[in-house]
Amino acid sequence: MFTGIIEERGRVVGWERTADGGARLTVDAPLASSDARHGDSIAVSGVCLTVVALDLPRFTVDVMGQTLAVTAVADLTDGDEVNLERAAKVGDRLGGHIVQGHVDGVGVLVDVRDEGSWRVLRFSLPEELAPLVVDKGSIAVAGTSLTVSAIGSDDTEWFEVSLIPETLTATTLGRLAVGDRVNLETDVLARHVQRLLAAAPAEGGVA
């Protein structure tokens, strides 16, 4: 489990496809690797991945083919920066919201507006995720816990987030350009509610 509070920006220093259709990813990350052990979970731009090797200050993870197919991890190349968060400890303050590192889909940055000292980013939203994203609700974008500042629908569904200077500098979000893809994770509570409503008997039916 994670909180969506990014601890460090790491840099990709190794990326290779494997024979089974997956990939092996190595990240230079002094903080995240400092107390990591084999088998630990680290969220890499919002994707929960398992440490399989350590060579301080670097860690290596394996990425399944399914993960490459449904996340923006497949877009990474050597030298790219990634948002990193180690798994939360019991008793830690929950500064963001409950984040599982299980990506629901990929959004695309479609607009950027600077408004004073903050920046507004608008992302496209897969249609099936739209019911799970609400104004003033929580969403994880590239692993970062953010508050939705607006939602809407033009040709496609979209949402906006407003980023303070600290978020722009402490995460990779300040370096995004229009057209970049990002991993999205909706609020786990919203997903459970959606599932419960879908499974509930129709009005007047027999439970």
XYZ file of N, CA, C and O in Angstrom:
828
model
N 0.842 -1.196 0.000
C 0.000 0.000 0.000
C 0.877 1.246 0.000
O 1.954 1.269 0.607
N 0.389 2.297 -0.671
C 1.128 3.546 -0.785
C 0.198 4.707 -0.444
O -1.007 4.520 -0.234
N 0.764 5.903 -0.384
C -0.039 7.080 -0.048
C -0.082 8.108 -1.174
O -0.823 9.080 -1.089
N 0.720 7.911 -2.210
C 0.749 8.875 -3.308
C 1.592 10.100 -3.025
O 1.550 11.075 -3.783
N 2.379 10.063 -1.947
C 3.311 11.154 -1.647
C 4.689 10.740 -2.161
O 5.329 9.844 -1.607
N 5.128 11.373 -3.238
C 6.368 10.969 -3.903
C 7.568 11.306 -3.027
O 7.712 12.428 -2.538
N 8.436 10.306 -2.847
C 9.621 10.490 -2.001
C 10.846 10.933 -2.792
O 11.741 11.590 -2.246
N 10.886 10.574 -4.061
C 12.116 10.795 -4.820
C 11.827 10.677 -6.313
O 10.937 9.937 -6.723
N 12.581 11.424 -7.101
C 12.601 11.221 -8.552
C 13.805 10.355 -8.875
O 14.947 10.741 -8.635
N 13.552 9.175 -9.410
C 14.638 8.297 -9.826
C 14.899 8.441 -11.309
O 14.118 9.047 -12.041
N 15.993 7.852 -11.755
C 16.346 7.930 -13.179
C 16.549 6.516 -13.716
O 17.263 5.702 -13.126
N 15.918 6.238 -14.850
C 16.051 4.933 -15.491
C 17.462 4.794 -16.059
O 17.914 5.629 -16.845
N 18.163 3.728 -15.623
C 19.525 3.500 -16.108
C 19.643 2.148 -16.813
O 20.730 1.810 -17.308
N 18.555 1.408 -16.854
C 18.565 0.131 -17.556
C 17.154 -0.280 -17.921
O 16.246 -0.196 -17.098
N 16.972 -0.672 -19.171
C 15.645 -1.052 -19.656
C 15.831 -2.048 -20.786
O 16.397 -1.723 -21.824
N 15.387 -3.274 -20.562
C 15.538 -4.281 -21.604
C 14.350 -5.227 -21.609
O 13.815 -5.588 -20.557
N 13.919 -5.582 -22.804
C 12.856 -6.568 -22.956
C 13.395 -7.957 -22.621
O 14.566 -8.256 -22.873
N 12.520 -8.793 -22.078
C 12.906 -10.152 -21.745
C 12.215 -11.129 -22.694
O 11.244 -10.787 -23.371
N 12.721 -12.348 -22.726
C 12.233 -13.335 -23.682
C 10.766 -13.702 -23.447
O 10.086 -14.160 -24.376
N 10.267 -13.507 -22.239
C 8.889 -13.876 -21.922
C 7.888 -12.767 -22.244
O 6.707 -12.862 -21.893
N 8.345 -11.688 -22.899
C 7.454 -10.589 -23.260
C 7.376 -9.481 -22.231
O 6.664 -8.502 -22.445
N 8.100 -9.644 -21.146
C 8.143 -8.606 -20.123
C 9.346 -7.709 -20.318
O 9.859 -7.545 -21.428
N 9.799 -7.118 -19.224
C 10.966 -6.240 -19.278
C 11.647 -6.230 -17.916
O 11.046 -6.576 -16.890
N 12.903 -5.838 -17.907
C 13.659 -5.649 -16.662
C 14.078 -4.189 -16.610
O 14.692 -3.671 -17.550
N 13.746 -3.531 -15.513
C 13.941 -2.092 -15.359
C 14.874 -1.828 -14.178
O 14.655 -2.346 -13.085
N 15.899 -1.023 -14.395
C 16.815 -0.630 -13.332
C 16.752 0.880 -13.155
O 16.801 1.631 -14.126
N 16.623 1.293 -11.897
C 16.438 2.703 -11.576
C 17.506 3.155 -10.589
O 17.755 2.477 -9.583
N 18.129 4.286 -10.888
C 19.063 4.914 -9.951
C 18.240 5.736 -8.975
O 17.570 6.694 -9.372
N 18.286 5.341 -7.682
C 17.405 5.957 -6.692
C 18.027 5.824 -5.304
O 17.757 4.859 -4.590
N 18.875 6.769 -4.909
C 19.575 6.660 -3.625
C 18.656 6.468 -2.430
O 18.954 5.664 -1.532
N 17.539 7.192 -2.375
C 16.653 7.076 -1.214
C 15.849 5.777 -1.257
O 15.841 5.010 -0.278
N 15.183 5.512 -2.363
C 14.324 4.332 -2.432
C 15.098 3.034 -2.271
O 14.572 2.055 -1.726
N 16.341 3.013 -2.721
C 17.137 1.789 -2.631
C 17.884 1.664 -1.308
O 18.410 0.595 -0.994
N 17.911 2.746 -0.524
C 18.760 2.783 0.670
C 18.417 1.696 1.682
O 19.304 1.140 2.338
N 17.122 1.394 1.851
C 16.727 0.367 2.807
C 15.908 -0.735 2.146
O 15.223 -1.504 2.818
N 15.971 -0.795 0.812
C 15.201 -1.802 0.084
C 15.825 -3.180 0.258
O 17.039 -3.330 0.426
N 14.959 -4.182 0.205
C 15.397 -5.561 0.250
C 14.748 -6.328 -0.900
O 13.740 -5.904 -1.444
N 15.356 -7.446 -1.234
C 14.793 -8.294 -2.279
C 13.350 -8.649 -1.909
O 13.068 -9.071 -0.789
N 12.426 -8.426 -2.840
C 11.023 -8.722 -2.589
C 10.197 -7.541 -2.134
O 8.969 -7.640 -2.065
N 10.845 -6.415 -1.822
C 10.100 -5.222 -1.409
C 9.329 -4.636 -2.591
O 9.701 -4.811 -3.751
N 8.253 -3.915 -2.261
C 7.457 -3.223 -3.269
C 7.840 -1.752 -3.330
O 7.974 -1.099 -2.292
N 8.009 -1.240 -4.539
C 8.252 0.178 -4.771
C 7.308 0.617 -5.887
O 7.182 -0.067 -6.915
N 6.631 1.736 -5.684
C 5.751 2.278 -6.725
C 6.601 3.128 -7.669
O 7.220 4.111 -7.250
N 6.620 2.731 -8.933
C 7.386 3.421 -9.967
C 6.395 4.144 -10.873
O 5.694 3.513 -11.663
N 6.316 5.459 -10.703
C 5.320 6.268 -11.428
C 3.928 5.653 -11.329
O 3.169 5.619 -12.289
N 3.623 5.152 -10.132
C 2.282 4.661 -9.849
C 2.082 3.177 -10.016
O 1.005 2.671 -9.713
N 3.098 2.452 -10.486
C 2.975 1.008 -10.699
C 3.732 0.277 -9.593
O 4.935 0.479 -9.422
N 3.033 -0.568 -8.853
C 3.669 -1.338 -7.788
C 4.511 -2.439 -8.407
O 3.995 -3.333 -9.084
N 5.835 -2.383 -8.177
C 6.760 -3.362 -8.738
C 7.622 -3.941 -7.623
O 7.839 -3.301 -6.593
N 8.115 -5.160 -7.837
C 8.854 -5.896 -6.813
C 10.347 -5.875 -7.095
O 10.782 -6.189 -8.217
N 11.121 -5.520 -6.087
C 12.578 -5.479 -6.213
C 13.125 -6.901 -6.375
O 12.849 -7.782 -5.557
N 13.899 -7.112 -7.440
C 14.501 -8.429 -7.666
C 16.023 -8.394 -7.547
O 16.658 -9.444 -7.471
N 16.599 -7.201 -7.550
C 18.053 -7.081 -7.418
C 18.405 -5.692 -6.917
O 17.682 -4.719 -7.176
N 19.522 -5.597 -6.181
C 19.996 -4.324 -5.643
C 21.477 -4.164 -5.954
O 22.265 -5.110 -5.803
N 21.855 -2.977 -6.390
C 23.248 -2.602 -6.594
C 23.314 -1.129 -6.258
O 23.266 -0.270 -7.139
N 23.359 -0.829 -4.950
C 23.208 0.542 -4.471
C 24.079 1.521 -5.251
O 25.235 1.236 -5.527
N 23.474 2.672 -5.616
C 22.144 3.176 -5.253
C 21.050 2.819 -6.268
O 20.148 3.613 -6.510
N 21.109 1.627 -6.829
C 20.153 1.243 -7.859
C 19.350 0.023 -7.421
O 19.834 -0.809 -6.655
N 18.124 -0.057 -7.934
C 17.335 -1.263 -7.740
C 16.786 -1.713 -9.084
O 16.617 -0.901 -10.012
N 16.499 -3.000 -9.188
C 15.993 -3.585 -10.427
C 14.684 -4.295 -10.153
O 14.523 -4.956 -9.118
N 13.749 -4.136 -11.081
C 12.445 -4.790 -10.975
C 12.130 -5.480 -12.293
O 12.607 -5.073 -13.351
N 11.316 -6.532 -12.216
C 10.798 -7.175 -13.409
C 9.404 -6.637 -13.689
O 8.615 -6.419 -12.768
N 9.084 -6.433 -14.960
C 7.785 -5.910 -15.375
C 7.119 -6.937 -16.282
O 7.687 -7.316 -17.315
N 5.940 -7.408 -15.883
C 5.225 -8.400 -16.689
C 4.711 -7.794 -17.993
O 4.481 -6.589 -18.087
N 4.481 -8.655 -18.966
C 3.945 -8.201 -20.233
C 2.593 -7.528 -20.078
O 2.299 -6.543 -20.768
N 1.759 -8.037 -19.166
C 0.451 -7.426 -18.932
C 0.600 -6.002 -18.428
O -0.153 -5.100 -18.830
N 1.569 -5.773 -17.552
C 1.815 -4.419 -17.030
C 2.257 -3.486 -18.145
O 1.825 -2.331 -18.215
N 3.102 -3.971 -19.035
C 3.546 -3.152 -20.165
C 2.373 -2.795 -21.068
O 2.321 -1.703 -21.637
N 1.401 -3.711 -21.173
C 0.281 -3.501 -22.079
C -0.708 -2.463 -21.574
O -1.369 -1.794 -22.370
N -0.815 -2.311 -20.250
C -1.891 -1.458 -19.707
C -1.373 -0.227 -18.972
O -2.168 0.542 -18.428
N -0.067 -0.005 -18.937
C 0.484 1.163 -18.253
C 1.451 1.898 -19.163
O 1.808 1.424 -20.247
N 1.886 3.067 -18.699
C 2.847 3.873 -19.456
C 4.288 3.469 -19.159
O 5.219 4.108 -19.652
N 4.499 2.409 -18.381
C 5.855 1.927 -18.133
C 6.520 1.543 -19.453
O 7.737 1.669 -19.615
N 5.711 1.091 -20.407
C 6.260 0.695 -21.705
C 6.899 1.859 -22.451
O 7.684 1.649 -23.379
N 6.581 3.094 -22.064
C 7.123 4.269 -22.748
C 8.512 4.658 -22.252
O 9.171 5.514 -22.850
N 8.952 4.068 -21.141
C 10.206 4.495 -20.522
C 11.419 4.131 -21.375
O 11.439 3.101 -22.047
N 12.422 5.006 -21.318
C 13.706 4.752 -21.966
C 14.810 5.184 -21.015
O 14.571 5.892 -20.022
N 16.022 4.763 -21.282
C 17.162 5.148 -20.445
C 17.239 6.669 -20.315
O 17.128 7.398 -21.309
N 17.435 7.120 -19.089
C 17.551 8.546 -18.814
C 16.266 9.188 -18.351
O 16.296 10.299 -17.809
N 15.120 8.532 -18.559
C 13.842 9.095 -18.113
C 13.777 9.145 -16.589
O 14.326 8.280 -15.901
N 13.085 10.161 -16.085
C 12.839 10.248 -14.649
C 11.507 9.593 -14.307
O 10.557 9.636 -15.103
N 11.433 8.998 -13.119
C 10.211 8.354 -12.645
C 9.945 8.779 -11.206
O 10.871 9.067 -10.440
N 8.664 8.829 -10.847
C 8.273 9.101 -9.470
C 8.390 7.823 -8.647
O 7.951 6.756 -9.101
N 8.945 7.935 -7.452
C 9.165 6.759 -6.620
C 8.569 6.944 -5.231
O 8.673 8.020 -4.635
N 7.962 5.877 -4.740
C 7.475 5.845 -3.359
C 7.649 4.432 -2.814
O 7.216 3.461 -3.452
N 8.282 4.326 -1.658
C 8.361 3.038 -0.984
C 7.021 2.716 -0.324
O 6.235 3.612 -0.042
N 6.778 1.448 -0.079
C 5.527 1.044 0.557
C 5.397 1.721 1.919
O 6.382 1.921 2.642
N 4.156 2.090 2.273
C 3.907 2.766 3.548
C 4.141 1.821 4.719
O 3.922 0.610 4.617
N 4.607 2.380 5.829
C 4.773 1.617 7.063
C 3.527 1.771 7.924
O 2.878 2.811 7.912
N 3.209 0.735 8.679
C 2.100 0.827 9.626
C 2.414 1.926 10.634
O 3.512 1.992 11.187
N 1.466 2.832 10.832
C 1.671 3.931 11.775
C 2.108 5.217 11.121
O 2.143 6.259 11.770
N 2.448 5.170 9.799
C 2.813 6.398 9.101
C 1.599 7.312 8.954
O 0.450 6.855 8.908
N 1.857 8.611 8.837
C 0.787 9.541 8.502
C 0.357 9.305 7.057
O 1.182 9.087 6.176
N -0.943 9.348 6.817
C -1.468 9.173 5.472
C -1.619 10.555 4.845
O -2.679 11.169 4.875
N -0.524 11.039 4.267
C -0.518 12.404 3.744
C -1.309 12.578 2.466
O -1.776 13.666 2.165
N -1.470 11.502 1.697
C -2.221 11.589 0.444
C -3.536 10.855 0.585
O -4.416 11.263 1.327
N -3.678 9.731 -0.140
C -4.829 8.860 0.031
C -4.365 7.432 -0.204
O -3.207 7.188 -0.544
N -5.243 6.462 0.026
C -4.853 5.064 -0.116
C -4.628 4.744 -1.596
O -5.542 4.851 -2.414
N -3.400 4.365 -1.921
C -3.005 4.043 -3.291
C -2.451 2.620 -3.295
O -1.615 2.273 -2.468
N -2.928 1.806 -4.220
C -2.502 0.409 -4.264
C -1.345 0.154 -5.226
O -0.683 -0.873 -5.145
N -1.134 1.067 -6.162
C -0.129 0.810 -7.180
C -0.656 -0.097 -8.274
O 0.116 -0.663 -9.049
N -1.983 -0.228 -8.361
C -2.633 -1.039 -9.389
C -3.284 -0.079 -10.389
O -4.337 0.492 -10.129
N -2.638 0.118 -11.500
C -3.049 1.133 -12.466
C -4.352 0.726 -13.151
O -4.500 -0.406 -13.620
N -5.304 1.664 -13.210
C -6.597 1.409 -13.850
C -6.570 1.710 -15.342
O -7.363 1.149 -16.108
N -5.712 2.616 -15.755
C -5.664 3.000 -17.157
C -4.624 4.077 -17.382
O -3.928 4.494 -16.450
N -4.531 4.522 -18.612
C -3.544 5.528 -18.999
C -4.268 6.762 -19.510
O -5.206 6.664 -20.302
N -3.848 7.923 -19.028
C -4.368 9.189 -19.518
C -3.332 9.904 -20.354
O -2.142 9.577 -20.287
N -3.768 10.882 -21.128
C -2.868 11.669 -21.977
C -3.015 13.136 -21.609
O -4.137 13.642 -21.470
N -1.897 13.825 -21.421
C -1.936 15.256 -21.134
C -2.396 16.002 -22.387
O -1.757 15.920 -23.435
N -3.522 16.717 -22.264
C -4.080 17.392 -23.434
C -4.009 18.913 -23.344
O -4.193 19.609 -24.351
N -3.724 19.455 -22.148
C -3.654 20.915 -22.030
C -2.896 21.285 -20.766
O -2.974 20.583 -19.746
N -2.155 22.378 -20.846
C -1.403 22.905 -19.706
C -1.669 24.401 -19.599
O -1.556 25.121 -20.608
N -2.034 24.864 -18.398
C -2.261 26.299 -18.184
C -1.531 26.740 -16.924
O -1.685 26.121 -15.865
N -0.739 27.779 -17.051
C -0.114 28.380 -15.877
C -1.030 29.456 -15.329
O -1.444 30.358 -16.067
N -1.340 29.348 -14.046
C -2.218 30.319 -13.399
C -1.547 30.796 -12.113
O -1.652 30.155 -11.071
N -0.841 31.910 -12.235
C -0.095 32.405 -11.082
C 1.050 31.463 -10.762
O 1.827 31.071 -11.640
N 1.160 31.063 -9.499
C 2.263 30.209 -9.079
C 1.962 28.728 -9.248
O 2.820 27.892 -9.004
N 0.743 28.395 -9.661
C 0.408 26.991 -9.850
C 0.145 26.701 -11.318
O 0.033 27.582 -12.145
N 0.023 25.420 -11.642
C -0.179 24.981 -13.017
C -1.338 24.004 -13.073
O -1.442 23.098 -12.240
N -2.195 24.176 -14.063
C -3.347 23.305 -14.245
C -3.065 22.354 -15.401
O -2.737 22.787 -16.511
N -3.185 21.064 -15.129
C -2.988 20.045 -16.153
C -4.316 19.361 -16.444
O -5.029 18.968 -15.515
N -4.638 19.226 -17.725
C -5.855 18.510 -18.122
C -5.448 17.203 -18.806
O -4.633 17.210 -19.734
N -6.033 16.113 -18.346
C -5.732 14.794 -18.885
C -6.987 14.171 -19.483
O -8.086 14.313 -18.927
N -6.813 13.486 -20.593
C -7.911 12.669 -21.093
C -8.108 11.501 -20.139
O -7.195 11.095 -19.409
N -9.321 10.955 -20.153
C -9.689 9.915 -19.197
C -10.413 8.802 -19.943
O -11.398 9.067 -20.645
N -9.947 7.559 -19.835
C -10.682 6.467 -20.472
C -12.150 6.478 -20.037
O -12.454 6.683 -18.862
N -13.035 6.279 -20.987
C -14.462 6.420 -20.721
C -14.936 5.569 -19.559
O -15.768 5.999 -18.750
N -14.381 4.364 -19.434
C -14.847 3.466 -18.372
C -14.432 3.926 -16.973
O -15.002 3.495 -15.970
N -13.458 4.830 -16.906
C -13.011 5.336 -15.602
C -13.748 6.604 -15.185
O -13.694 6.995 -14.014
N -14.423 7.252 -16.117
C -15.063 8.537 -15.837
C -15.999 8.504 -14.632
O -15.985 9.435 -13.812
N -16.817 7.448 -14.437
C -17.712 7.447 -13.276
C -16.987 7.388 -11.927
O -17.583 7.679 -10.891
N -15.710 7.018 -11.959
C -14.944 6.868 -10.721
C -14.177 8.137 -10.350
O -13.517 8.175 -9.310
N -14.235 9.157 -11.195
C -13.498 10.402 -10.963
C -14.500 11.520 -10.720
O -15.353 11.797 -11.563
N -14.400 12.151 -9.548
C -15.353 13.198 -9.174
C -14.615 14.475 -8.813
O -13.453 14.435 -8.372
N -15.267 15.599 -9.014
C -14.695 16.893 -8.646
C -14.383 16.906 -7.153
O -15.204 16.507 -6.323
N -13.186 17.326 -6.808
C -12.671 17.382 -5.443
C -12.352 16.010 -4.868
O -12.034 15.888 -3.685
N -12.430 14.966 -5.692
C -12.048 13.637 -5.247
C -10.558 13.407 -5.441
O -9.830 14.271 -5.948
N -10.097 12.227 -5.064
C -8.678 11.890 -5.163
C -8.402 11.017 -6.370
O -9.224 10.185 -6.758
N -7.234 11.209 -6.959
C -6.761 10.367 -8.052
C -5.236 10.331 -7.994
O -4.602 11.310 -7.572
N -4.652 9.208 -8.373
C -3.197 9.099 -8.444
C -2.774 9.224 -9.911
O -3.214 8.442 -10.753
N -1.947 10.218 -10.189
C -1.432 10.462 -11.541
C 0.075 10.228 -11.506
O 0.791 10.925 -10.780
N 0.539 9.232 -12.256
C 1.958 8.853 -12.216
C 2.400 8.609 -10.779
O 3.514 8.945 -10.399
N 1.486 8.027 -9.991
C 1.792 7.685 -8.611
C 1.628 8.801 -7.618
O 1.827 8.598 -6.416
N 1.253 9.987 -8.066
C 1.146 11.158 -7.202
C -0.298 11.376 -6.778
O -1.191 11.480 -7.617
N -0.531 11.444 -5.471
C -1.878 11.693 -4.956
C -2.262 13.141 -5.219
O -1.602 14.071 -4.754
N -3.354 13.328 -5.977
C -3.798 14.659 -6.349
C -5.299 14.794 -6.143
O -6.031 13.803 -6.122
N -5.745 16.045 -6.019
C -7.161 16.345 -5.903
C -7.680 16.818 -7.256
O -7.101 17.714 -7.868
N -8.760 16.216 -7.711
C -9.362 16.604 -8.980
C -9.976 17.994 -8.837
O -10.782 18.243 -7.944
N -9.574 18.924 -9.711
C -10.078 20.294 -9.615
C -11.186 20.592 -10.612
O -11.891 21.594 -10.478
N -11.357 19.730 -11.613
C -12.458 19.899 -12.576
C -12.594 18.616 -13.371
O -11.624 17.864 -13.551
N -13.816 18.350 -13.847
C -14.072 17.220 -14.732
C -14.959 17.701 -15.871
O -15.634 18.734 -15.756
N -14.951 16.978 -16.980
C -15.797 17.380 -18.088
C -15.733 16.385 -19.215
O -15.041 15.355 -19.142
N -16.449 16.674 -20.269
C -16.492 15.809 -21.436
C -16.671 16.666 -22.680
O -17.632 17.426 -22.790
N -15.721 16.565 -23.593
C -15.840 17.205 -24.903
C -15.971 16.068 -25.914
O -16.970 15.369 -25.920
N -14.976 15.889 -26.742
C -14.955 14.691 -27.578
C -14.603 13.464 -26.745
O -14.958 12.348 -27.089
N -13.862 13.692 -25.656
C -13.479 12.624 -24.739
C -13.692 13.101 -23.310
O -13.821 14.303 -23.045
N -13.708 12.152 -22.381
C -13.773 12.487 -20.965
C -12.435 13.080 -20.533
O -11.373 12.693 -21.031
N -12.474 14.032 -19.600
C -11.233 14.613 -19.109
C -11.386 15.049 -17.652
O -12.489 15.181 -17.134
N -10.237 15.237 -17.011
C -10.210 15.819 -15.667
C -9.007 16.735 -15.564
O -8.051 16.625 -16.346
N -9.059 17.644 -14.597
C -7.946 18.562 -14.358
C -7.451 18.436 -12.929
O -8.217 18.107 -12.009
N -6.160 18.709 -12.758
C -5.556 18.827 -11.441
C -4.763 20.133 -11.407
O -4.220 20.559 -12.428
N -4.718 20.755 -10.247
C -3.986 22.016 -10.078
C -2.781 21.753 -9.189
O -2.940 21.304 -8.050
N -1.588 22.026 -9.710
C -0.356 21.658 -9.031
C 0.355 22.872 -8.446
O 0.583 23.859 -9.141
N 0.717 22.752 -7.166
C 1.483 23.798 -6.499
C 2.957 23.664 -6.895
O 3.379 22.622 -7.408
N 3.767 24.705 -6.675
C 5.179 24.628 -7.059
C 5.915 23.428 -6.477
O 6.760 22.833 -7.162
N 5.609 23.043 -5.240
C 6.289 21.898 -4.619
C 6.048 20.626 -5.423
O 6.979 19.843 -5.666
N 4.824 20.398 -5.857
C 4.517 19.208 -6.644
C 5.209 19.256 -8.002
O 5.681 18.237 -8.514
N 5.287 20.434 -8.589
C 5.930 20.583 -9.896
C 7.415 20.257 -9.842
O 7.975 19.728 -10.812
N 8.056 20.562 -8.714
C 9.500 20.330 -8.613
C 9.838 18.971 -8.000
O 10.866 18.391 -8.331
N 8.983 18.447 -7.138
C 9.286 17.207 -6.421
C 8.902 15.965 -7.204
O 9.310 14.850 -6.852
N 8.106 16.125 -8.258
C 7.668 14.987 -9.061
C 7.988 15.237 -10.532
O 8.445 16.314 -10.908
N 7.701 14.232 -11.352
C 7.933 14.375 -12.792
C 6.823 15.148 -13.484
O 6.934 15.450 -14.677
N 5.765 15.497 -12.765
C 4.613 16.141 -13.396
C 4.950 17.518 -13.958
O 4.342 17.963 -14.929
N 5.912 18.200 -13.356
C 6.282 19.519 -13.844
C 7.010 19.488 -15.170
O 7.163 20.530 -15.819
N 7.432 18.310 -15.603
C 8.173 18.177 -16.866
C 7.324 17.594 -17.986
O 7.822 17.375 -19.093
N 6.072 17.329 -17.709
C 5.214 16.740 -18.736
C 4.932 17.725 -19.868
O 4.816 18.924 -19.648
N 4.789 17.189 -21.054
C 4.416 17.982 -22.225
C 3.137 17.400 -22.808
O 2.823 16.217 -22.618
N 2.380 18.245 -23.499
C 1.146 17.786 -24.134
C 1.445 16.571 -25.015
O 2.413 16.565 -25.780
N 0.633 15.530 -24.835
C 0.833 14.283 -25.568
C 1.462 13.190 -24.742
O 1.402 12.010 -25.126
N 2.075 13.551 -23.606
C 2.683 12.539 -22.730
C 1.606 11.683 -22.079
O 0.530 12.170 -21.715
N 1.911 10.393 -21.905
C 0.991 9.467 -21.255
C 1.371 9.292 -19.787
O 2.550 9.316 -19.434
N 0.360 9.107 -18.938
C 0.591 8.931 -17.506
C -0.281 7.795 -16.992
O -1.374 7.530 -17.513
N 0.203 7.123 -15.959
C -0.565 6.081 -15.300
C -1.615 6.714 -14.390
O -1.324 7.677 -13.675
N -2.829 6.147 -14.399
C -3.922 6.639 -13.571
C -4.419 5.531 -12.656
O -4.610 4.393 -13.092
N -4.617 5.878 -11.395
C -5.282 4.975 -10.454
C -6.396 5.732 -9.761
O -6.143 6.738 -9.092
N -7.615 5.264 -9.927
C -8.759 5.922 -9.305
C -8.852 5.526 -7.838
O -8.154 4.616 -7.372
N -9.726 6.195 -7.124
C -9.910 5.950 -5.696
C -10.445 4.535 -5.482
O -11.473 4.153 -6.042
N -9.741 3.745 -4.663
C -10.151 2.359 -4.425
C -11.544 2.287 -3.817
O -12.310 1.345 -4.090
N -11.916 3.261 -3.013
C -13.256 3.255 -2.423
C -14.327 3.412 -3.504
O -15.379 2.767 -3.465
N -14.056 4.260 -4.491
C -15.000 4.441 -5.591
C -15.149 3.146 -6.383
O -16.248 2.793 -6.828
N -14.056 2.418 -6.560
C -14.123 1.166 -7.309
C -14.965 0.129 -6.576
O -15.743 -0.611 -7.185
N -14.830 0.076 -5.262
C -15.627 -0.875 -4.481
C -17.106 -0.513 -4.525
O -17.970 -1.397 -4.643
N -17.406 0.776 -4.423
C -18.806 1.199 -4.481
C -19.411 0.842 -5.837
O -20.544 0.344 -5.928
N -18.670 1.088 -6.917
C -19.151 0.755 -8.250
C -19.448 -0.738 -8.359
O -20.486 -1.151 -8.918
N -18.575 -1.564 -7.811
C -18.771 -3.011 -7.873
C -19.990 -3.435 -7.063
O -20.788 -4.279 -7.507
N -20.171 -2.852 -5.889
C -21.315 -3.194 -5.057
C -22.617 -2.810 -5.739
O -23.607 -3.559 -5.705
N -22.642 -1.624 -6.359
C -23.861 -1.192 -7.038
C -24.177 -2.087 -8.228
O -25.342 -2.404 -8.496
N -23.138 -2.515 -8.939
C -23.342 -3.383 -10.093
C -23.870 -4.750 -9.671
O -24.630 -5.397 -10.408
N -23.482 -5.193 -8.472
C -23.880 -6.521 -8.007
C -25.213 -6.510 -7.269
O -25.796 -7.565 -7.014
N -25.711 -5.311 -6.916
C -26.971 -5.216 -6.163
C -28.137 -5.644 -7.040
O -28.163 -5.368 -8.241
N -29.153 -6.325 -6.447
C -30.332 -6.717 -7.231
C -31.124 -5.504 -7.689
O -31.107 -4.456 -7.029
N -31.742 -5.596 -8.828
C -32.557 -4.496 -9.350
C -33.707 -4.208 -8.401
O -34.179 -5.072 -7.670
N -34.163 -2.971 -8.412
C -35.263 -2.573 -7.522
C -36.479 -3.463 -7.764
O -36.915 -3.675 -8.906
N -36.997 -4.010 -6.666
C -38.145 -4.894 -6.773
C -37.761 -6.339 -6.997
O -38.621 -7.233 -6.971
N -36.444 -6.606 -7.189
C -35.995 -7.980 -7.400
C -35.852 -8.719 -6.080
O -36.077 -8.180 -5.009
N -35.462 -9.969 -6.188
C -35.280 -10.799 -4.987
C -33.817 -10.830 -4.642
O -32.980 -11.140 -5.492
N -33.496 -10.504 -3.399
C -32.089 -10.495 -2.965
C -31.579 -11.912 -2.816
O -32.349 -12.818 -2.535
